[in-house]
Coordinates of C-alpha atoms in Angstrom, one line a residue:
Chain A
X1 CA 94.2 -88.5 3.8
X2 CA 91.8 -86.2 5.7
X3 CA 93.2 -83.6 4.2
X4 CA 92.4 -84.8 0.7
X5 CA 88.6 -86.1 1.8
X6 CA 88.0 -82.8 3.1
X7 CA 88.9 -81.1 -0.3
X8 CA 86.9 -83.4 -2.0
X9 CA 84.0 -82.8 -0.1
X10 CA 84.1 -79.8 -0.1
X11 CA 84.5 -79.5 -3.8
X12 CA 81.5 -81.8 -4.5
X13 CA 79.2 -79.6 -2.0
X14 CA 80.2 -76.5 -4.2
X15 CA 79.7 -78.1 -7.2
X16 CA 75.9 -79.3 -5.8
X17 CA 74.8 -76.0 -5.0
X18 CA 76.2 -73.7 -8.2
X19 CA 74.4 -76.7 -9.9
X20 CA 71.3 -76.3 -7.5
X21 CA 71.4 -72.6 -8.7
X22 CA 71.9 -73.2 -12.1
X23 CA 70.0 -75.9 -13.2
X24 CA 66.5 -75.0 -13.5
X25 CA 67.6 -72.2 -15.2
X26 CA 69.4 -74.4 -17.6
X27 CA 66.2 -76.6 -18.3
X28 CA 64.3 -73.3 -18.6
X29 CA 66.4 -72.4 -21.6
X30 CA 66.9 -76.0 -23.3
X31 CA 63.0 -76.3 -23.7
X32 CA 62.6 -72.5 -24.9
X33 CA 64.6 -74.6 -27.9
X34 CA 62.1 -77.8 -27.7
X35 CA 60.0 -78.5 -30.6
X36 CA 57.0 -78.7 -28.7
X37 CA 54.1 -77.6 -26.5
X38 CA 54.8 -79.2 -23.8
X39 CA 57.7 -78.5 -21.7
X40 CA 58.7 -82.0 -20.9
X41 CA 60.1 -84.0 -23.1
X42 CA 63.0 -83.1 -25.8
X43 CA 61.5 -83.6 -29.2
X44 CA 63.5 -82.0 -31.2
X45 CA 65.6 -78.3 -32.2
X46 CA 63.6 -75.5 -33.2
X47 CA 63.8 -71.5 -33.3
X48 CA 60.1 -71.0 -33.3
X49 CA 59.2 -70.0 -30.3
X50 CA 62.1 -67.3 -30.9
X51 CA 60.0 -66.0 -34.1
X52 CA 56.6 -66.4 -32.2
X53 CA 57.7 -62.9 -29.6
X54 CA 59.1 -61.6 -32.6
X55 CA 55.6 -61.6 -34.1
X56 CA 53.8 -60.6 -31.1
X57 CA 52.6 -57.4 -30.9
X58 CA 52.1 -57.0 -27.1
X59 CA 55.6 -58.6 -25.8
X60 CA 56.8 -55.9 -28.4
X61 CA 55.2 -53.1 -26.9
X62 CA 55.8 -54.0 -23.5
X63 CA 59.5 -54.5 -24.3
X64 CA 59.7 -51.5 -25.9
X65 CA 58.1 -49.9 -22.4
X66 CA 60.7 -51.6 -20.4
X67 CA 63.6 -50.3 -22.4
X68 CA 62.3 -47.0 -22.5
X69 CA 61.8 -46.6 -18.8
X70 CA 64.9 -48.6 -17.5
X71 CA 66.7 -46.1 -19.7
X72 CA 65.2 -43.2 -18.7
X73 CA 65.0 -44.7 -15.1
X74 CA 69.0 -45.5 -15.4
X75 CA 69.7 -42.0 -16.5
X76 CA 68.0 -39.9 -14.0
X77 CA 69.3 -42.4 -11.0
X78 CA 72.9 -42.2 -12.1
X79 CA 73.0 -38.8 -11.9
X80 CA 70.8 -37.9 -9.2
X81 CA 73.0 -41.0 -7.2
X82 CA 76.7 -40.0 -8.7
X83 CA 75.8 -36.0 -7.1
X84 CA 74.8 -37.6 -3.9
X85 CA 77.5 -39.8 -3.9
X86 CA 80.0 -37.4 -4.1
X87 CA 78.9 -34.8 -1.7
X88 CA 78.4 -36.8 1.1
X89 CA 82.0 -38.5 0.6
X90 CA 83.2 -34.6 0.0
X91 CA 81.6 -32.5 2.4
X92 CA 80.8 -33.5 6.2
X93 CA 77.6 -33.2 6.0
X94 CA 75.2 -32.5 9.1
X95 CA 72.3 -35.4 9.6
X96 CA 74.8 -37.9 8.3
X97 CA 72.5 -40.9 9.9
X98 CA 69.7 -39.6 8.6
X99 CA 70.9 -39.6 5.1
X100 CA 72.7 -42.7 5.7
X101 CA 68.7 -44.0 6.2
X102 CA 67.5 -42.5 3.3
X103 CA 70.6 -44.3 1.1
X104 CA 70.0 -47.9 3.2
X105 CA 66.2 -47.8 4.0
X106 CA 65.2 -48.2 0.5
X107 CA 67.2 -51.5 -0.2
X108 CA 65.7 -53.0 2.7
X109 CA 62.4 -52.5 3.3
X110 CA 59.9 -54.8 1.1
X111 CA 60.0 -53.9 -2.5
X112 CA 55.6 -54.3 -2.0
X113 CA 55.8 -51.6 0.6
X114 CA 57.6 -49.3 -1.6
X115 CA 55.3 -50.3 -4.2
X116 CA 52.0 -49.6 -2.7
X117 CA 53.3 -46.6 -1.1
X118 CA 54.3 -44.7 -4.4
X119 CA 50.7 -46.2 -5.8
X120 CA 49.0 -44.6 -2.6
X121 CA 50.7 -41.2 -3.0
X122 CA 50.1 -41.0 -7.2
X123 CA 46.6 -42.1 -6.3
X124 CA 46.3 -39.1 -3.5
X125 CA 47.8 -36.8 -6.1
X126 CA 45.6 -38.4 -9.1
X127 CA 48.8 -38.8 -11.4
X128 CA 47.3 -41.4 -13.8
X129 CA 49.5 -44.7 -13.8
X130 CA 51.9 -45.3 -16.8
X131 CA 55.2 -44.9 -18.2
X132 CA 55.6 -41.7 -16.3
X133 CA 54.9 -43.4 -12.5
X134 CA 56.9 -46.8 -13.9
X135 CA 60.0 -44.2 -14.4
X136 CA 59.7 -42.4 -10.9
X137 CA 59.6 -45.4 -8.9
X138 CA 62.3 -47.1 -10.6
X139 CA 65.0 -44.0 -10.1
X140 CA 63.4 -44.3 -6.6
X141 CA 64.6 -47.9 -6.0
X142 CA 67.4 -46.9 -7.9
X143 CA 69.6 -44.1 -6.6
X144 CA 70.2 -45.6 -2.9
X145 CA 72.4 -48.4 -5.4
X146 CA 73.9 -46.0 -7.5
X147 CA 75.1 -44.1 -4.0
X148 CA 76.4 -47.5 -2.5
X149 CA 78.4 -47.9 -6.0
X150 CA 80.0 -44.6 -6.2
X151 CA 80.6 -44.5 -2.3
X152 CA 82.5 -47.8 -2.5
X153 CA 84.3 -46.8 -5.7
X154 CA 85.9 -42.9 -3.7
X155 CA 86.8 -45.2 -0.5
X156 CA 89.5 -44.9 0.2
X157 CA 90.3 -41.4 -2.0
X158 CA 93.3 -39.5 -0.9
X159 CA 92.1 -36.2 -0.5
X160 CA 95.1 -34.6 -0.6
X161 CA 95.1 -34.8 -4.1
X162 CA 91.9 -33.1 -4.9
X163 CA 93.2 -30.4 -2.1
X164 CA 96.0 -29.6 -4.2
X165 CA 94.1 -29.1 -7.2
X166 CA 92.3 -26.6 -4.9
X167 CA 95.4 -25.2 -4.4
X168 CA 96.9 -24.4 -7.3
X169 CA 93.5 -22.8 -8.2
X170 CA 91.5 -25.1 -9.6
X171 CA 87.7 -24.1 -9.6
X172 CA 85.4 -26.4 -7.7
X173 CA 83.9 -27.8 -11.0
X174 CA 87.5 -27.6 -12.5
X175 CA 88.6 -30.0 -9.7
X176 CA 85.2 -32.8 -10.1
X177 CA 85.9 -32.3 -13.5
X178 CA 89.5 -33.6 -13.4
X179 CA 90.0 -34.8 -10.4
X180 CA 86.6 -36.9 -9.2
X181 CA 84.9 -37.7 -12.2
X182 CA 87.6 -39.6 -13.8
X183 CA 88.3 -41.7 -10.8
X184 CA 84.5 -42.4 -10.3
X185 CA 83.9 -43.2 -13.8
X186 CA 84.4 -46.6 -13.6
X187 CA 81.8 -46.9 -10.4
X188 CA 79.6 -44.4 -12.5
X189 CA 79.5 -47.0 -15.6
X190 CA 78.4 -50.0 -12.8
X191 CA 75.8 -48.0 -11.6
X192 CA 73.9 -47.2 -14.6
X193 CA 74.3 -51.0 -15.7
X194 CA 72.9 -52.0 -12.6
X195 CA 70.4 -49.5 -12.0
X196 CA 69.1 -50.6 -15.7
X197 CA 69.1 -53.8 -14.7
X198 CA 67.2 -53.7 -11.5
X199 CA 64.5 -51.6 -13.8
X200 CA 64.5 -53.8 -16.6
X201 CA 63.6 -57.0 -14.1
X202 CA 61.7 -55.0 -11.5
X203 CA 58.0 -57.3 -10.8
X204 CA 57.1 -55.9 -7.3
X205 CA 57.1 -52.5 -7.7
X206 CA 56.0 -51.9 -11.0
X207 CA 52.6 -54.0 -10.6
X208 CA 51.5 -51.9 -8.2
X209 CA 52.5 -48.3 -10.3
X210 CA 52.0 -49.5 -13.9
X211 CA 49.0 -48.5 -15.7
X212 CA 46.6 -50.8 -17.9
X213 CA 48.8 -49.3 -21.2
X214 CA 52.3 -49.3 -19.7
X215 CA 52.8 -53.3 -19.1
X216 CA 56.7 -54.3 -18.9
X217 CA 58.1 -57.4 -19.7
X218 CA 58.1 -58.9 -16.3
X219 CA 54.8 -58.0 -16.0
X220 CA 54.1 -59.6 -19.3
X221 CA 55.5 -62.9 -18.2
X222 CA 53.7 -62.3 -15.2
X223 CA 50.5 -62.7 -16.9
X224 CA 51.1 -65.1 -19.2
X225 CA 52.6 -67.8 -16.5
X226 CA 49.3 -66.8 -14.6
X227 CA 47.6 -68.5 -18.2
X228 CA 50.0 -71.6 -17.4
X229 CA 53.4 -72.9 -19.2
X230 CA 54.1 -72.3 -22.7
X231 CA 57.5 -72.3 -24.6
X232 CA 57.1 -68.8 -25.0
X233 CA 57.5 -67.9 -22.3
X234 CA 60.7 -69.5 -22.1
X235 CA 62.2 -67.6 -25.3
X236 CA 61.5 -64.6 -24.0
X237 CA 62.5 -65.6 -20.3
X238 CA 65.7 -66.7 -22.0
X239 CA 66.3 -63.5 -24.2
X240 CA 66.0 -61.6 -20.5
X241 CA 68.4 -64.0 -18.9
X242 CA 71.1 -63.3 -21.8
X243 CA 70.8 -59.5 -21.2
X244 CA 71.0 -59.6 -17.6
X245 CA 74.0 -62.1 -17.5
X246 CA 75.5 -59.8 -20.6
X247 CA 75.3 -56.8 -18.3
X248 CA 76.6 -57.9 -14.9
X249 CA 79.4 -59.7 -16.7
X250 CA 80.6 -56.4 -18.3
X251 CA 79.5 -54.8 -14.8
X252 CA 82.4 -57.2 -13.2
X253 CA 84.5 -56.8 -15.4
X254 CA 84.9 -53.0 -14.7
X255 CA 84.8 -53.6 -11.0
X256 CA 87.6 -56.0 -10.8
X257 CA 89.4 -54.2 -13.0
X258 CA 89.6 -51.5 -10.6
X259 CA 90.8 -54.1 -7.5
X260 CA 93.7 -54.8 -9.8
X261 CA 95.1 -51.3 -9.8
Chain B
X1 CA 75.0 -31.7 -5.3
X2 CA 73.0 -33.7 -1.9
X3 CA 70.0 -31.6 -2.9
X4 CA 68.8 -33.7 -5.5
X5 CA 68.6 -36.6 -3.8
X6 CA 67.0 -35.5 -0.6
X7 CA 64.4 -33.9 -2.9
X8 CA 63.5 -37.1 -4.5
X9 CA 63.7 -39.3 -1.5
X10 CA 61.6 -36.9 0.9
X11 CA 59.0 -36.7 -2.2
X12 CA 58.8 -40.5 -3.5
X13 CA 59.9 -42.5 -0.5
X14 CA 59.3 -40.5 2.7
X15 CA 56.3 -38.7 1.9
X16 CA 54.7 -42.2 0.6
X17 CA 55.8 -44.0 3.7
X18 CA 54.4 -41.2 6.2
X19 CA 51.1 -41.7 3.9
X20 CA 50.8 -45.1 3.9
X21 CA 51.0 -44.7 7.9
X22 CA 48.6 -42.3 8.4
X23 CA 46.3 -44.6 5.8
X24 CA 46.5 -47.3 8.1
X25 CA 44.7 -44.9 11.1
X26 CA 42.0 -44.3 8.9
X27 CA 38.5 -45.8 8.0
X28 CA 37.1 -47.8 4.9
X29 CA 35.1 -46.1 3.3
X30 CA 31.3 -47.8 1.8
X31 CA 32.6 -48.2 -1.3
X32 CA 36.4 -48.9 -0.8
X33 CA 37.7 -45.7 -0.6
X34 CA 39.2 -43.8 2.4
X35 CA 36.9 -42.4 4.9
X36 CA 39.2 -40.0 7.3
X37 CA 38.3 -40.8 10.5
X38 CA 40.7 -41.9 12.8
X39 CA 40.6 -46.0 14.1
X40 CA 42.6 -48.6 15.1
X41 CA 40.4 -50.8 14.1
X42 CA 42.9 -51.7 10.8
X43 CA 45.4 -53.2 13.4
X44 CA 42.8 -54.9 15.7
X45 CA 41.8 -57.1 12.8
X46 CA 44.8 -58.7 13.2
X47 CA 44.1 -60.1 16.5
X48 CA 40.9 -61.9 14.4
X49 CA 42.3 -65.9 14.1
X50 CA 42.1 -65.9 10.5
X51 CA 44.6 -63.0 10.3
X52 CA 46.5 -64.2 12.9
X53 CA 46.9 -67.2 11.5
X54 CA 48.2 -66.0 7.9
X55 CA 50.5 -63.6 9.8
X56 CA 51.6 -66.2 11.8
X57 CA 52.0 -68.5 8.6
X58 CA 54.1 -66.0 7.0
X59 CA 56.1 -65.3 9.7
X60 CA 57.3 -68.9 10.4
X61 CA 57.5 -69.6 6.5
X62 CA 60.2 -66.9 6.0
X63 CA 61.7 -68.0 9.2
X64 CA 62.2 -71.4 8.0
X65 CA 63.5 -69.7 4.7
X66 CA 65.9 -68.1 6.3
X67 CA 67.4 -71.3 8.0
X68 CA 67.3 -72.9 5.4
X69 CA 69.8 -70.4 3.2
X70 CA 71.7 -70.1 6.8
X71 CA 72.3 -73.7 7.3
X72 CA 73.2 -74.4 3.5
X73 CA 74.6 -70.6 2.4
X74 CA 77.1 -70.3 5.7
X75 CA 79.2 -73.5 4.8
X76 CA 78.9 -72.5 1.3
X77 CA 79.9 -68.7 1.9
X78 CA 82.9 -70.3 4.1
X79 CA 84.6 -72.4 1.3
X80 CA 84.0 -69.8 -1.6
X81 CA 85.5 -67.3 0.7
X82 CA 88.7 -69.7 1.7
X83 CA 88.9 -71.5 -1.5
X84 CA 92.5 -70.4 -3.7
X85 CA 92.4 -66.9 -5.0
X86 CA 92.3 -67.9 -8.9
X87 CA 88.6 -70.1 -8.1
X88 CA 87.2 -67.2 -5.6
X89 CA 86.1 -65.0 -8.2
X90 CA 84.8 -67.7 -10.6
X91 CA 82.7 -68.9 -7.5
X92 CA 81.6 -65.5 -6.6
X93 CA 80.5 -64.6 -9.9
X94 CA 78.4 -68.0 -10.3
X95 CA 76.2 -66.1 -7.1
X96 CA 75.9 -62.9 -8.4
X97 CA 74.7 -64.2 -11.6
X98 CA 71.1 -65.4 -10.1
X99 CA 71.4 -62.8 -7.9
X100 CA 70.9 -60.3 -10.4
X101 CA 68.2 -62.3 -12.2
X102 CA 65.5 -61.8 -12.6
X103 CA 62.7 -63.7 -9.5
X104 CA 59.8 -64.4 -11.9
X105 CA 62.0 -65.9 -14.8
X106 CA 63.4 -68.4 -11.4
X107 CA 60.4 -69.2 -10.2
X108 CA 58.6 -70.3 -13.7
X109 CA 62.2 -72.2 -14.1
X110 CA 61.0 -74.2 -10.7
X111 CA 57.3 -74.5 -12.2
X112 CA 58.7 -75.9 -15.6
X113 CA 60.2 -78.6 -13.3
X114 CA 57.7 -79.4 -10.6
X115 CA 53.9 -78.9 -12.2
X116 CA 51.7 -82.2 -12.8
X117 CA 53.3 -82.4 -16.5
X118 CA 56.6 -81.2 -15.9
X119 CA 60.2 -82.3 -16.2
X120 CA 60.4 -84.0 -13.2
X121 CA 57.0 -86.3 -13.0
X122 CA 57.8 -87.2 -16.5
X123 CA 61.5 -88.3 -16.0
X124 CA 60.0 -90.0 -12.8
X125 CA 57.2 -92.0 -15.1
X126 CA 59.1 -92.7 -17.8
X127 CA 61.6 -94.5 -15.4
X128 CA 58.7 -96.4 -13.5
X129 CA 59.7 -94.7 -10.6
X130 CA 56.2 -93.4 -10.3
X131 CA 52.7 -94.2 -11.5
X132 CA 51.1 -91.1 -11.4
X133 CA 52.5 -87.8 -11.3
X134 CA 53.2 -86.6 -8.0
X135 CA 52.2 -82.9 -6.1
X136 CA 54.9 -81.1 -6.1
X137 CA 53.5 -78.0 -6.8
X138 CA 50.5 -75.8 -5.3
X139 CA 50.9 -76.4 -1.7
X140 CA 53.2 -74.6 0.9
X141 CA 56.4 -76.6 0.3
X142 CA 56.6 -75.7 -3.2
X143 CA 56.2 -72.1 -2.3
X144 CA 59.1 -73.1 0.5
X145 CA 61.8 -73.8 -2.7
X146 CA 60.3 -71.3 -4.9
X147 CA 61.6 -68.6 -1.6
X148 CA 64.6 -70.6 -0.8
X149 CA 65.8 -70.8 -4.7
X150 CA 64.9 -67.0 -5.0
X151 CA 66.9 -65.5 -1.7
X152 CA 69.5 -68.1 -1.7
X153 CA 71.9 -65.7 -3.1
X154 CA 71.3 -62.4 -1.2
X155 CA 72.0 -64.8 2.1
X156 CA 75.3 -65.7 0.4
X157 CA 76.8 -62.5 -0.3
X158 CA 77.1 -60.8 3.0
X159 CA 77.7 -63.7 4.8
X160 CA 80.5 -64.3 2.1
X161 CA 81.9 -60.6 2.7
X162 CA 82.3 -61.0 6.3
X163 CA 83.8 -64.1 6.5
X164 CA 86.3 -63.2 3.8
X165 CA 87.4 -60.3 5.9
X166 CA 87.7 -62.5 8.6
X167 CA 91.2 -62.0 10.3
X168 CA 93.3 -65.3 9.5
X169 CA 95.6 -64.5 12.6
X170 CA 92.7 -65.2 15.6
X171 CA 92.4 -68.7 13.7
X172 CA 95.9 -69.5 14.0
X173 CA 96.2 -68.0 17.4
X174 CA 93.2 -70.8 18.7
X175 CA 94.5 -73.5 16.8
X176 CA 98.2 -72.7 18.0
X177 CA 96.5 -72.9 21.4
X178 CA 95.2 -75.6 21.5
X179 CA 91.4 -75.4 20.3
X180 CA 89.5 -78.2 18.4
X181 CA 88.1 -76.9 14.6
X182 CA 84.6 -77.1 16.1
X183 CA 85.5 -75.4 19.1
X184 CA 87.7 -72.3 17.0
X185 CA 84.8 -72.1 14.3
X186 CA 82.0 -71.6 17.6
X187 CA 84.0 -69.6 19.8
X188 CA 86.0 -67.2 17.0
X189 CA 84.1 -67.6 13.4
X190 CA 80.9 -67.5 14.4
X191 CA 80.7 -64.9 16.4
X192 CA 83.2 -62.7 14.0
X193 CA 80.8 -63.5 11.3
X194 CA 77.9 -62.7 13.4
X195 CA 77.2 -59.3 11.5
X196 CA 77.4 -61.2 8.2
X197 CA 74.4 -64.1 9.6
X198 CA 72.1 -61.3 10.7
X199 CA 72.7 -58.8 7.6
X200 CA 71.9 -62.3 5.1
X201 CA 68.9 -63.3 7.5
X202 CA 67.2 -59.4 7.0
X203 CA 67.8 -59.8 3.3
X204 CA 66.1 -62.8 3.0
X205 CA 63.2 -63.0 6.4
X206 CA 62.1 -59.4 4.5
X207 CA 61.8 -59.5 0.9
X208 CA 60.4 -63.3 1.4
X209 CA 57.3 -61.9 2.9
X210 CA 56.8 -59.2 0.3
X211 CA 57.3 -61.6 -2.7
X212 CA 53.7 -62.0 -3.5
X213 CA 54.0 -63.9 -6.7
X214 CA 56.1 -67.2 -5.4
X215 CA 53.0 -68.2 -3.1
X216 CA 50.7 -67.2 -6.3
X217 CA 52.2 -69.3 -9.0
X218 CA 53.2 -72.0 -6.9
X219 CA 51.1 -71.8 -3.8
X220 CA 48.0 -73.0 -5.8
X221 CA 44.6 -70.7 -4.8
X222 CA 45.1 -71.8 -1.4
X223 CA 48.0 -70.3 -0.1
X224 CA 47.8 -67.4 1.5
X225 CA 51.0 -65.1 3.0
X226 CA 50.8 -61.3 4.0
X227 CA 52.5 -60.5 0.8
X228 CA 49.3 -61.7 -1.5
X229 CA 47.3 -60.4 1.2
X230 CA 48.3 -56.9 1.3
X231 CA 48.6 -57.2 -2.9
X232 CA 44.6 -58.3 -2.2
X233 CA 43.6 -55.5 -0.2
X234 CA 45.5 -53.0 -2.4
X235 CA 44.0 -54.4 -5.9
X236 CA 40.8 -56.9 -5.7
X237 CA 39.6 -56.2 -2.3
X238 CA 40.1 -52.4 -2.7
X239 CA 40.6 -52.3 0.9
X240 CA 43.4 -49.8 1.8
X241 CA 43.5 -49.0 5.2
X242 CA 43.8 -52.9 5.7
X243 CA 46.4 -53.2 3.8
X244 CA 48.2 -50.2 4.5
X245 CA 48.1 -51.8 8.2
X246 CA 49.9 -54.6 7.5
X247 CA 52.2 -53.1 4.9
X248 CA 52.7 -50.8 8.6
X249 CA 53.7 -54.3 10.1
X250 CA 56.1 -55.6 7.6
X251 CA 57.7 -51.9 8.0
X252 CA 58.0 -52.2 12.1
X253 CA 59.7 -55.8 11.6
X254 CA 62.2 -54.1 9.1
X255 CA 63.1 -51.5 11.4
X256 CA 63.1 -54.0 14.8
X257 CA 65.7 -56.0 12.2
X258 CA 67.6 -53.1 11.5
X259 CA 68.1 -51.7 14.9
X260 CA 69.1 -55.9 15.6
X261 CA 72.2 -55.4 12.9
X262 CA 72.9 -51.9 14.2
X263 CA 73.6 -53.4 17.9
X264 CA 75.9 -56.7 16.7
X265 CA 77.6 -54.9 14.3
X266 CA 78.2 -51.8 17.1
X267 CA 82.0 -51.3 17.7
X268 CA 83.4 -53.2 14.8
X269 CA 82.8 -50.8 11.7
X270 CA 85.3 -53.2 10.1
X271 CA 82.6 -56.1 10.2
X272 CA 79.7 -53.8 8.7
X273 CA 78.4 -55.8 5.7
X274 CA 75.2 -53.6 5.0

């Protein structure tokens, strides 16, 4: 009989906070649908509001900035982040603490420290703000995740393998080529979705380093839930939320098919 | 094949740091530039009540965030983590999703549901369950949810991790001893989870001061937290010494935090979360 209750309530008081969690976001994307103004009250199914950022040329153009930067953003941080995270799992590296704080410092401190201080140093060096700042800082907040990923993903790595490769006279890049690349691969492909997803939703930090021409969508949204609510907002707050869930749920995927081997 | 990286973290995250530092030691200038003479004065303005007081604010704020994901994130971390193997993941993944999304889409969610004509006054009206529409937005409780909604997840996680690697044999050993459930979770769980608590309470007590827009969309004008403050000083007020000062201040409570996790977590790699 305890037993049971206990189970029960447990299950209900996991079921109230996934549903806690959910739920606004749920109401958020039912009235992106509504057939009205107003987001209150159902009133009927609709697309419009769907056509409507179609149609708009400024959500256009800052989507098209945000897809351009997260990819660049993605593709410099993945690389950058898959070299680092190699080495240092490779090689015992001298200062190992300190770049253990350069991989861990970055995902701590406040994202609005790290955005005024890259906005302070591109002001110092008069580097107007734009696409090109928007990419820097993003492969900035970027990499330290990327090294995390590809750290996580060699745990555990017998050596011995890549030794005898070594061996039996493999060259260096012979030996990453066959021997670490394909087992990091997986970890790699996580990385870059991740990375692109932390750029494409980044607020924070791009406020402070994006110029007057260079707005992303966040920063769109930004402004127009500054205006007030409008079902606009929640079409294109939608189409953002089906991305991100599309690429964490193919992100997963990859990871937990690599617990199962 | 490290090169890389230290390049591009010396040049976009140490250098900035270093200059937002020595920023802070420095003057205003007459018309909100930089004037490079070195003062304190940046930090002593802190010590003025009305700065005081929003530091304060902000500082309790988040600390009540925090205890808030604590007390409802621990007992939630503790069943995903001992619920049956073929639900873990399902659970797990329902916290990573929000996780991963994106803060400003969350918090406009909360806004559809709490402003004067939202979801929730209307239900509430239509039902007779109110005459008027009630507050629930623009004042500091609303910004309270907007934080709690936001972090709730990246409290979860760690505390999740270390309780799932939590050693099922010192559980059996207490209760084979003797010891009540409450007595096994305070004297073994707890503690064993201790690294897993503080990692969750640095990744929510920090980024809930920074995130400016919460307190801006749901604050109302009035509210006012170090994160909008330093966003103020950086952008309207033009005022950068200021707010490089108390950017310097969220910095020094990161690292105190940080050193705080280093020293529970000392001795027992095994229990590292971060």
């Amino acid at each position: 009989m305890n037993v049971r209750w206990t189970r029960l309530l447990s299950g209900f008081y996991m079921a109230l906070i996934i549903s806690l969690l959910f739920l606004p976001i749920l109401v958020l994307v039912v009235f992106s649908f509504n057939d009205s103004k107003l987001n209150a009250v159902w009133m009927g199914f609709t697309t419009e509001w769907y056509g409507k950022i179609l149609l708009n040329r400024s959500i256009l153009e800052s989507a098209k900035n945000s897809l351009l930067v997260a990819f660049l953003s993605t593709l410099i941080a993945t690389a950058i982040g898959t070299l680092a995270g190699v080495a240092m799992y490779r090689y015992r590296l001298r200062a190992k603490s300190v770049l253990d704080a350069l991989v861990y410092l970055p995902l701590v401190i406040p994202e609005i420290v790290m955005g005024i201080s890259l906005l302070a140093l591109f002001a110092l060096l008069k580097i107007p703000l734009g696409l090109f700042t928007l990419v820097v800082a993003h492969v900035t907040f970027s990499v330290p995740l990327a090294i995390v990923i590809i750290r996580a993903r060699l745990h555990g790595f017998d050596r011995s393998i890549e030794e005898a490769a070594l061996d039996l006279g493999a060259t260096e890049w012979q030996t990453f080529r066959h021997i670490i690349l394909p087992r990091i691969m997986p970890g790699v492909a996580v990385s870059a979705l991740l990375a692109f997803t932390l750029s494409i939703d980044d607020v924070i930090v791009s406020f402070f380093v994006a110029g007057p021409g260079s707005t992303t969508l966040p920063l769109k949204i930004l402004s127009m839930v500054k205006f007030g609510v409008s079902p606009e907002i929640n079409a294109l707050s939608t189409v953002m939320l089906v991305m991100t869930i599309g690429i964490v749920l193919v992100a997963e995927r990859i990871r937990l098919r690599r617990n199962q081997d | 094949m490290i090169v890389p990286f230290i390049l591009w973290m010396l040049a976009f995250f140490v250098v900035p740091i270093t200059l937002v530092l020595f920023v802070s030691l420095m003057s205003k200038g007459i018309y909100g530039g930089i004037d490079y003479t070195f003062t304190l004065e940046n930090y002593l303005r802190f010590l003025d009540p009305i700065y005081l007081h929003i530091l304060g604010k902000s500082l309790f704020i988040s600390g009540f965030v925090t205890l808030l994901c604590l007390l409802f994130g621990y007992p939630f971390a503790y069943l995903v983590a001992r619920s049956p193997k073929k639900y873990r993941n399902l659970l797990l993944f329902l916290v990573i999703i929000p996780f991963w999304m994106n803060s400003l889409i969350r918090t406009y969610a909360w806004i559809v549901l709490l402003r004067t004509e939202g979801v929730i006054n209307t239900l509430l009206m239509q039902f007779g369950w109110a005459n008027q529409p009630l507050a629930l937005l623009y004042h500091d409780g609303a910004v309270l949810i907007g934080l709690v909604y936001t972090l709730f997840p990246f409290m979860v996680l760690p505390l999740y991790t270390s309780i799932e690697k939590l050693d099922a044999t010192h559980l059996e050993a207490a209760n084979d001893l003797g010891a009540s459930p409450w007595r096994t979770f305070w004297n073994i769980t707890l503690p064993l989870t201790f690294p897993g608590i503080v990692a969750g309470s640095l990744l929510v007590f920090m980024p809930s001061l920074g995130l400016f827009f919460i307190p801006d969309l749901m604050g109302g004008g009035k509210a006012m937290y170090i994160g909008n403050l330093i966003k103020n000083q950086f952008l309207a007020a033009r005022d950068w010494p200021f707010g490089a000062a108390a950017s310097v201040i969220l910095l020094g409570l990161t690292f105190g935090f940080i050193y705080f996790y280093k020293k529970v977590s000392k001795n027992r790699p095994e229990s590292e979360v971060l």
